Amino acid sequence: MDILSIESSCDETSAAVVRNGREVLSNVIETQIPIHIQYGGVVPEIASRNHLLKISSVVDEALNKAGITIDDVDKIAVTYGPGLVGALLVGVNYAKGLAYATGKPLVPVNHLLGHLSSPLITYKDLKPPYMSLVVSGGHTYLAKVLDYTTVEIVGETRDDAIGEAYDKVARTLGFTYPGGPKIDKAAKIGDKNKVTFPRVYLEKDSLDFSFSGIKSAVLNYLNSAKMKGEEVNPDDVSASFQEAVLEVLVEKSIRAMEIYDYNKIVIAGGVAANTRIRDMFDKKSKELGIEVYYPDFEYCTDNAAMIGCAAYFLPSIENPLSLNANPGLKL
Ligand code: KG4
Ligand code: ZN
Protein backbone atom coordinates (compact mmCIF):
# COMPACT_ATOMS: atom_id res chain seq x y z
CA MET A 1 0.00 0.00 0.00
CA ASP A 2 1.71 3.20 -1.20
CA ILE A 3 0.13 6.39 0.11
CA LEU A 4 0.90 9.83 -1.29
CA SER A 5 0.42 12.27 1.59
CA ILE A 6 0.22 16.05 1.68
CA GLU A 7 0.72 18.44 4.61
CA SER A 8 0.22 22.23 4.51
CA SER A 9 -1.30 23.16 7.88
CA CYS A 10 1.20 25.84 8.86
CA ASP A 11 4.48 26.96 7.29
CA GLU A 12 5.78 23.72 5.80
CA THR A 13 4.69 22.53 2.35
CA SER A 14 5.33 18.81 2.42
CA ALA A 15 4.56 15.67 0.42
CA ALA A 16 5.63 12.09 1.05
CA VAL A 17 5.20 8.55 -0.18
CA VAL A 18 4.81 6.02 2.64
CA ARG A 19 4.63 2.26 2.09
CA ASN A 20 2.47 0.14 4.42
CA GLY A 21 2.25 2.90 7.01
CA ARG A 22 5.87 2.61 8.18
CA GLU A 23 8.36 2.77 5.34
CA VAL A 24 9.08 6.28 4.08
CA LEU A 25 9.98 6.19 0.37
CA SER A 26 10.22 9.97 0.20
CA ASN A 27 9.50 12.96 2.43
CA VAL A 28 9.93 16.36 0.79
CA ILE A 29 9.65 19.39 3.09
CA GLU A 30 9.72 22.92 1.71
CA THR A 31 9.92 25.20 4.74
CA GLN A 32 8.79 28.82 4.72
CA ILE A 33 10.78 29.77 7.83
CA PRO A 34 13.15 32.07 5.88
CA ILE A 35 10.10 33.97 4.57
CA HIS A 36 8.32 34.38 7.94
CA ILE A 37 11.46 35.06 9.98
CA GLN A 38 11.33 38.79 9.16
CA TYR A 39 7.85 39.05 10.75
CA GLY A 40 8.78 37.17 13.91
CA GLY A 41 6.14 34.49 13.27
CA VAL A 42 3.93 32.89 10.63
CA VAL A 43 1.81 35.34 8.60
CA PRO A 44 -1.22 33.25 7.52
CA GLU A 45 -1.88 35.00 4.20
CA ILE A 46 1.76 34.75 3.14
CA ALA A 47 1.81 31.09 4.20
CA SER A 48 -1.18 30.24 1.96
CA ARG A 49 0.30 32.01 -1.04
CA ASN A 50 3.60 30.21 -0.69
CA HIS A 51 1.92 26.82 -0.28
CA LEU A 52 0.13 27.55 -3.54
CA LEU A 53 3.42 28.33 -5.27
CA LYS A 54 5.16 25.18 -4.03
CA ILE A 55 2.56 22.43 -3.69
CA SER A 56 2.72 21.11 -7.22
CA SER A 57 6.51 20.84 -7.40
CA VAL A 58 6.73 19.37 -3.88
CA VAL A 59 4.26 16.59 -4.80
CA ASP A 60 6.12 15.88 -8.07
CA GLU A 61 9.42 15.70 -6.21
CA ALA A 62 7.98 13.30 -3.62
CA LEU A 63 6.81 10.96 -6.38
CA ASN A 64 10.14 11.23 -8.24
CA LYS A 65 12.20 10.56 -5.12
CA ALA A 66 10.04 7.52 -4.32
CA GLY A 67 10.64 6.29 -7.88
CA ILE A 68 6.94 5.96 -8.67
CA THR A 69 4.28 7.81 -10.66
CA ILE A 70 0.82 8.93 -9.59
CA ASP A 71 -0.59 5.82 -11.29
CA ASP A 72 1.29 3.59 -8.82
CA VAL A 73 -0.18 5.37 -5.80
CA ASP A 74 -2.90 3.42 -3.94
CA LYS A 75 -4.37 6.27 -1.88
CA ILE A 76 -3.98 10.01 -1.39
CA ALA A 77 -3.92 11.43 2.15
CA VAL A 78 -4.10 15.02 3.31
CA THR A 79 -4.08 17.03 6.54
CA TYR A 80 -7.51 18.70 6.87
CA GLY A 81 -7.01 20.26 10.33
CA PRO A 82 -6.17 21.69 12.77
CA GLY A 83 -4.10 24.57 11.43
CA LEU A 84 -4.36 27.83 9.51
CA VAL A 85 -7.47 27.65 7.36
CA GLY A 86 -5.95 29.26 4.26
CA ALA A 87 -2.88 27.05 4.49
CA LEU A 88 -4.92 23.87 5.02
CA LEU A 89 -7.16 24.70 2.05
CA VAL A 90 -4.22 24.61 -0.35
CA GLY A 91 -3.33 21.02 0.55
CA VAL A 92 -6.97 19.92 0.83
CA ASN A 93 -7.94 21.35 -2.56
CA TYR A 94 -4.85 19.97 -4.26
CA ALA A 95 -5.50 16.50 -2.81
CA LYS A 96 -9.20 16.65 -3.74
CA GLY A 97 -8.34 17.59 -7.31
CA LEU A 98 -5.78 14.82 -7.55
CA ALA A 99 -8.17 12.23 -6.09
CA TYR A 100 -10.96 13.32 -8.39
CA ALA A 101 -8.78 13.32 -11.51
CA THR A 102 -7.18 9.93 -10.80
CA GLY A 103 -10.14 8.19 -9.13
CA LYS A 104 -7.92 7.27 -6.13
CA PRO A 105 -9.38 7.12 -2.60
CA LEU A 106 -8.84 10.20 -0.43
CA VAL A 107 -7.99 9.86 3.28
CA PRO A 108 -8.45 12.96 5.49
CA VAL A 109 -5.95 13.04 8.38
CA ASN A 110 -5.97 14.97 11.66
CA HIS A 111 -2.59 16.73 11.89
CA LEU A 112 -2.27 15.78 15.57
CA LEU A 113 -2.86 12.11 14.86
CA GLY A 114 -0.07 12.54 12.29
CA HIS A 115 2.31 13.80 14.99
CA LEU A 116 1.28 10.89 17.22
CA SER A 117 2.01 8.40 14.44
CA SER A 118 5.48 9.80 13.68
CA PRO A 119 7.39 7.49 16.11
CA LEU A 120 5.92 4.47 14.28
CA ILE A 121 8.27 5.28 11.40
CA THR A 122 11.31 4.95 13.65
CA TYR A 123 10.17 2.06 15.84
CA LYS A 124 8.89 -0.59 13.46
CA ASP A 125 7.59 -2.84 16.27
CA LEU A 126 5.94 -0.11 18.35
CA LYS A 127 2.20 -0.75 18.82
CA PRO A 128 -0.51 0.99 20.86
CA PRO A 129 -1.70 1.16 23.60
CA TYR A 130 0.60 3.80 25.06
CA MET A 131 0.49 7.18 26.73
CA SER A 132 1.39 10.12 24.50
CA LEU A 133 2.54 13.68 24.97
CA VAL A 134 1.93 15.97 21.98
CA VAL A 135 4.02 19.11 22.25
CA SER A 136 3.92 21.46 19.27
CA GLY A 137 3.62 25.12 18.33
CA GLY A 138 -0.16 25.03 18.58
CA HIS A 139 -0.95 22.12 20.92
CA THR A 140 -0.10 20.47 24.21
CA TYR A 141 -1.91 17.22 24.99
CA LEU A 142 -1.50 14.21 27.21
CA ALA A 143 -3.52 11.44 25.62
CA LYS A 144 -4.05 7.70 25.85
CA VAL A 145 -3.50 6.11 22.45
CA LEU A 146 -5.83 3.11 22.61
CA ASP A 147 -5.23 1.90 19.06
CA TYR A 148 -3.86 3.46 15.86
CA THR A 149 -6.88 5.71 15.39
CA THR A 150 -8.48 6.02 18.84
CA VAL A 151 -7.12 8.59 21.22
CA GLU A 152 -8.48 9.77 24.58
CA ILE A 153 -7.28 13.11 25.95
CA VAL A 154 -6.43 13.10 29.66
CA GLY A 155 -4.78 16.51 29.92
CA GLU A 156 -4.29 19.63 27.79
CA THR A 157 -3.19 23.22 27.98
CA ARG A 158 -5.74 25.73 29.22
CA ASP A 159 -4.04 28.61 27.41
CA ASP A 160 -0.80 28.73 25.38
CA ALA A 161 0.80 25.71 23.76
CA ILE A 162 4.28 24.81 24.93
CA GLY A 163 5.89 25.66 21.56
CA GLU A 164 4.08 29.01 21.63
CA ALA A 165 5.63 29.71 25.06
CA TYR A 166 9.07 28.86 23.66
CA ASP A 167 8.52 31.13 20.66
CA LYS A 168 7.19 34.05 22.73
CA VAL A 169 9.95 33.87 25.35
CA ALA A 170 12.53 33.57 22.57
CA ARG A 171 11.21 36.73 20.99
CA THR A 172 11.58 38.68 24.24
CA LEU A 173 15.18 37.44 24.40
CA GLY A 174 15.83 38.68 20.87
CA PHE A 175 16.00 35.27 19.14
CA THR A 176 14.54 34.85 15.66
CA TYR A 177 11.50 32.70 14.76
CA PRO A 178 11.10 29.82 15.46
CA GLY A 179 12.47 30.34 18.94
CA GLY A 180 12.33 26.77 20.25
CA PRO A 181 15.56 25.52 18.66
CA LYS A 182 17.39 28.73 19.69
CA ILE A 183 16.35 28.39 23.32
CA ASP A 184 17.32 24.72 23.20
CA LYS A 185 20.82 25.70 22.02
CA ALA A 186 21.25 28.68 24.38
CA ALA A 187 20.09 26.60 27.37
CA LYS A 188 22.93 24.16 26.82
CA ILE A 189 25.45 26.77 27.89
CA GLY A 190 23.19 28.63 30.35
CA ASP A 191 22.73 28.08 34.09
CA LYS A 192 19.29 26.53 34.72
CA ASN A 193 19.42 27.50 38.40
CA LYS A 194 20.07 31.18 37.74
CA VAL A 195 16.40 32.25 37.85
CA THR A 196 13.60 30.32 39.56
CA PHE A 197 10.56 30.68 37.34
CA PRO A 198 7.21 29.37 38.63
CA ARG A 199 6.27 25.74 38.02
CA VAL A 200 2.55 25.78 37.23
CA TYR A 201 0.90 22.54 38.38
CA LEU A 202 -2.71 23.88 38.65
CA GLU A 203 -5.04 21.92 40.97
CA LYS A 204 -3.73 18.88 42.79
CA ASP A 205 -4.13 15.81 40.54
CA SER A 206 -4.81 17.92 37.44
CA LEU A 207 -3.15 16.70 34.24
CA ASP A 208 -3.80 20.03 32.50
CA PHE A 209 -1.17 22.64 31.74
CA SER A 210 -0.88 26.43 31.72
CA PHE A 211 2.00 28.17 29.99
CA SER A 212 0.74 31.73 29.58
CA GLY A 213 2.04 32.85 33.01
CA ILE A 214 5.63 31.95 32.32
CA LYS A 215 6.09 34.44 29.50
CA SER A 216 4.95 37.23 31.85
CA ALA A 217 7.33 35.88 34.51
CA VAL A 218 10.21 36.04 32.02
CA LEU A 219 9.17 39.52 30.91
CA ASN A 220 8.96 40.71 34.54
CA TYR A 221 12.39 39.31 35.23
CA LEU A 222 13.86 41.08 32.19
CA ASN A 223 12.18 44.41 33.05
CA SER A 224 13.20 44.33 36.69
CA ALA A 225 16.81 43.46 35.78
CA LYS A 226 16.81 46.38 33.35
CA MET A 227 15.50 48.78 35.99
CA LYS A 228 18.16 47.66 38.43
CA GLY A 229 20.80 48.06 35.74
CA GLU A 230 21.69 44.36 35.98
CA GLU A 231 23.01 42.53 32.98
CA VAL A 232 20.87 39.69 31.64
CA ASN A 233 22.40 36.56 30.22
CA PRO A 234 19.96 35.12 27.58
CA ASP A 235 21.58 31.69 27.95
CA ASP A 236 20.78 31.60 31.68
CA VAL A 237 17.22 32.86 31.12
CA SER A 238 16.72 30.25 28.36
CA ALA A 239 17.96 27.44 30.60
CA SER A 240 15.88 28.60 33.59
CA PHE A 241 12.69 29.04 31.52
CA GLN A 242 13.15 25.68 29.84
CA GLU A 243 13.71 23.89 33.14
CA ALA A 244 10.51 25.37 34.58
CA VAL A 245 8.24 24.30 31.70
CA LEU A 246 9.82 20.94 31.01
CA GLU A 247 9.84 19.89 34.64
CA VAL A 248 6.04 20.25 34.71
CA LEU A 249 5.61 18.47 31.37
CA VAL A 250 7.70 15.50 32.46
CA GLU A 251 6.18 15.28 35.96
CA LYS A 252 2.61 15.33 34.62
CA SER A 253 3.44 12.76 31.93
CA ILE A 254 4.80 10.38 34.54
CA ARG A 255 1.77 11.04 36.75
CA ALA A 256 -0.56 10.23 33.80
CA MET A 257 1.31 6.99 33.17
CA GLU A 258 0.92 6.02 36.82
CA ILE A 259 -2.77 6.93 37.00
CA TYR A 260 -3.68 5.02 33.84
CA ASP A 261 -1.13 2.26 34.32
CA TYR A 262 0.94 2.68 31.15
CA ASN A 263 4.58 1.68 30.83
CA LYS A 264 5.18 3.24 27.38
CA ILE A 265 5.04 6.88 26.35
CA VAL A 266 5.42 8.51 22.94
CA ILE A 267 6.59 12.13 22.75
CA ALA A 268 5.64 13.88 19.49
CA GLY A 269 5.44 17.33 17.86
CA GLY A 270 8.00 20.05 17.23
CA VAL A 271 9.09 20.35 20.87
CA ALA A 272 9.92 16.60 20.89
CA ALA A 273 13.06 17.70 19.02
CA ASN A 274 14.24 19.45 22.20
CA THR A 275 17.40 17.93 23.65
CA ARG A 276 16.58 18.73 27.28
CA ILE A 277 13.12 17.09 27.17
CA ARG A 278 14.83 13.97 25.81
CA ASP A 279 17.46 14.06 28.59
CA MET A 280 14.76 14.40 31.23
CA PHE A 281 12.63 11.56 29.88
CA ASP A 282 15.68 9.35 29.38
CA LYS A 283 16.57 9.88 33.05
CA LYS A 284 13.03 8.96 34.12
CA SER A 285 13.17 5.93 31.87
CA LYS A 286 16.27 4.67 33.69
CA GLU A 287 14.90 5.53 37.14
CA LEU A 288 11.41 4.10 36.68
CA GLY A 289 11.91 1.46 33.99
CA ILE A 290 9.44 3.12 31.60
CA GLU A 291 9.83 3.01 27.81
CA VAL A 292 10.08 6.39 26.04
CA TYR A 293 9.76 6.79 22.26
CA TYR A 294 10.57 9.89 20.17
CA PRO A 295 10.30 10.43 16.42
CA ASP A 296 13.53 10.92 14.47
CA PHE A 297 14.36 14.65 14.35
CA GLU A 298 13.19 14.84 10.71
CA TYR A 299 9.70 13.71 11.78
CA CYS A 300 9.32 15.95 14.86
CA THR A 301 8.34 19.18 13.14
CA ASP A 302 5.66 19.26 10.43
CA ASN A 303 6.12 16.75 7.62
CA ALA A 304 3.92 14.71 5.28
CA ALA A 305 5.48 11.33 6.15
CA MET A 306 3.69 11.27 9.51
CA ILE A 307 0.41 12.00 7.68
CA GLY A 308 0.96 9.03 5.34
CA CYS A 309 1.78 6.89 8.35
CA ALA A 310 -1.46 7.84 10.16
CA ALA A 311 -3.52 7.49 6.95
CA TYR A 312 -2.62 3.81 6.59
CA PHE A 313 -4.94 3.00 9.50
CA LEU A 314 -7.75 5.42 8.56
CA PRO A 315 -10.72 5.04 6.19
CA SER A 316 -11.01 6.97 2.94
CA ILE A 317 -14.06 9.14 2.30
CA GLU A 318 -16.69 8.20 -0.22
CA ASN A 319 -16.89 11.52 -2.01
CA PRO A 320 -13.47 13.25 -2.12
CA LEU A 321 -15.02 16.52 -3.26
CA SER A 322 -17.00 16.79 -0.01
CA LEU A 323 -13.87 17.27 2.10
CA ASN A 324 -13.35 20.68 3.72
CA ALA A 325 -10.56 22.11 5.87
CA ASN A 326 -11.31 22.19 9.60
CA PRO A 327 -8.97 24.68 11.31
CA GLY A 328 -10.25 23.92 14.83
CA LEU A 329 -10.25 20.11 14.50
CA LYS A 330 -9.64 18.38 17.87
CA LEU A 331 -7.52 15.35 18.55
O1 KG4 B 1 4.96 20.50 15.25
P1 KG4 B 1 5.42 21.80 14.74
O2 KG4 B 1 6.35 21.82 13.58
O3 KG4 B 1 4.23 22.71 14.32
C1 KG4 B 1 2.98 22.68 14.89
O4 KG4 B 1 2.19 21.76 14.55
O5 KG4 B 1 2.74 23.57 15.73
O6 KG4 B 1 6.08 22.55 15.99
C2 KG4 B 1 6.69 23.78 15.89
C3 KG4 B 1 7.08 24.23 17.28
C4 KG4 B 1 7.59 25.66 17.33
O7 KG4 B 1 6.96 26.33 18.41
C5 KG4 B 1 9.08 25.50 17.59
O8 KG4 B 1 9.65 26.58 18.29
C6 KG4 B 1 9.11 24.23 18.38
O9 KG4 B 1 8.15 23.40 17.78
N1 KG4 B 1 10.43 23.57 18.37
C7 KG4 B 1 11.21 23.41 19.46
C8 KG4 B 1 12.41 22.77 19.02
N2 KG4 B 1 12.31 22.56 17.66
C9 KG4 B 1 11.08 23.05 17.29
N3 KG4 B 1 11.01 23.75 20.74
C10 KG4 B 1 11.99 23.47 21.62
N4 KG4 B 1 13.16 22.89 21.28
C11 KG4 B 1 13.40 22.52 20.00
N5 KG4 B 1 14.57 21.94 19.68
ZN1 ZN C 1 2.55 20.18 13.76
mmCIF file of C-alpha atoms and ligand atoms in Angstrom, residues 9 111 115 136 301-302 306, ligand 2:
data_model
loop_
_atom_site.group_PDB
_atom_site.id
_atom_site.type_symbol
_atom_site.label_atom_id
_atom_site.label_comp_id
_atom_site.label_asym_id
_atom_site.label_seq_id
_atom_site.Cartn_x
_atom_site.Cartn_y
_atom_site.Cartn_z
ATOM 1 C CA SER A 9 -1.303 23.160 7.881
ATOM 2 C CA HIS A 111 -2.593 16.729 11.888
ATOM 3 C CA HIS A 115 2.314 13.800 14.987
ATOM 4 C CA SER A 136 3.920 21.459 19.266
ATOM 5 C CA THR A 301 8.338 19.184 13.140
ATOM 6 C CA ASP A 302 5.664 19.264 10.434
ATOM 7 C CA MET A 306 3.689 11.273 9.505
HETATM 8 ZN ZN ZN B 2 2.548 20.183 13.759
#
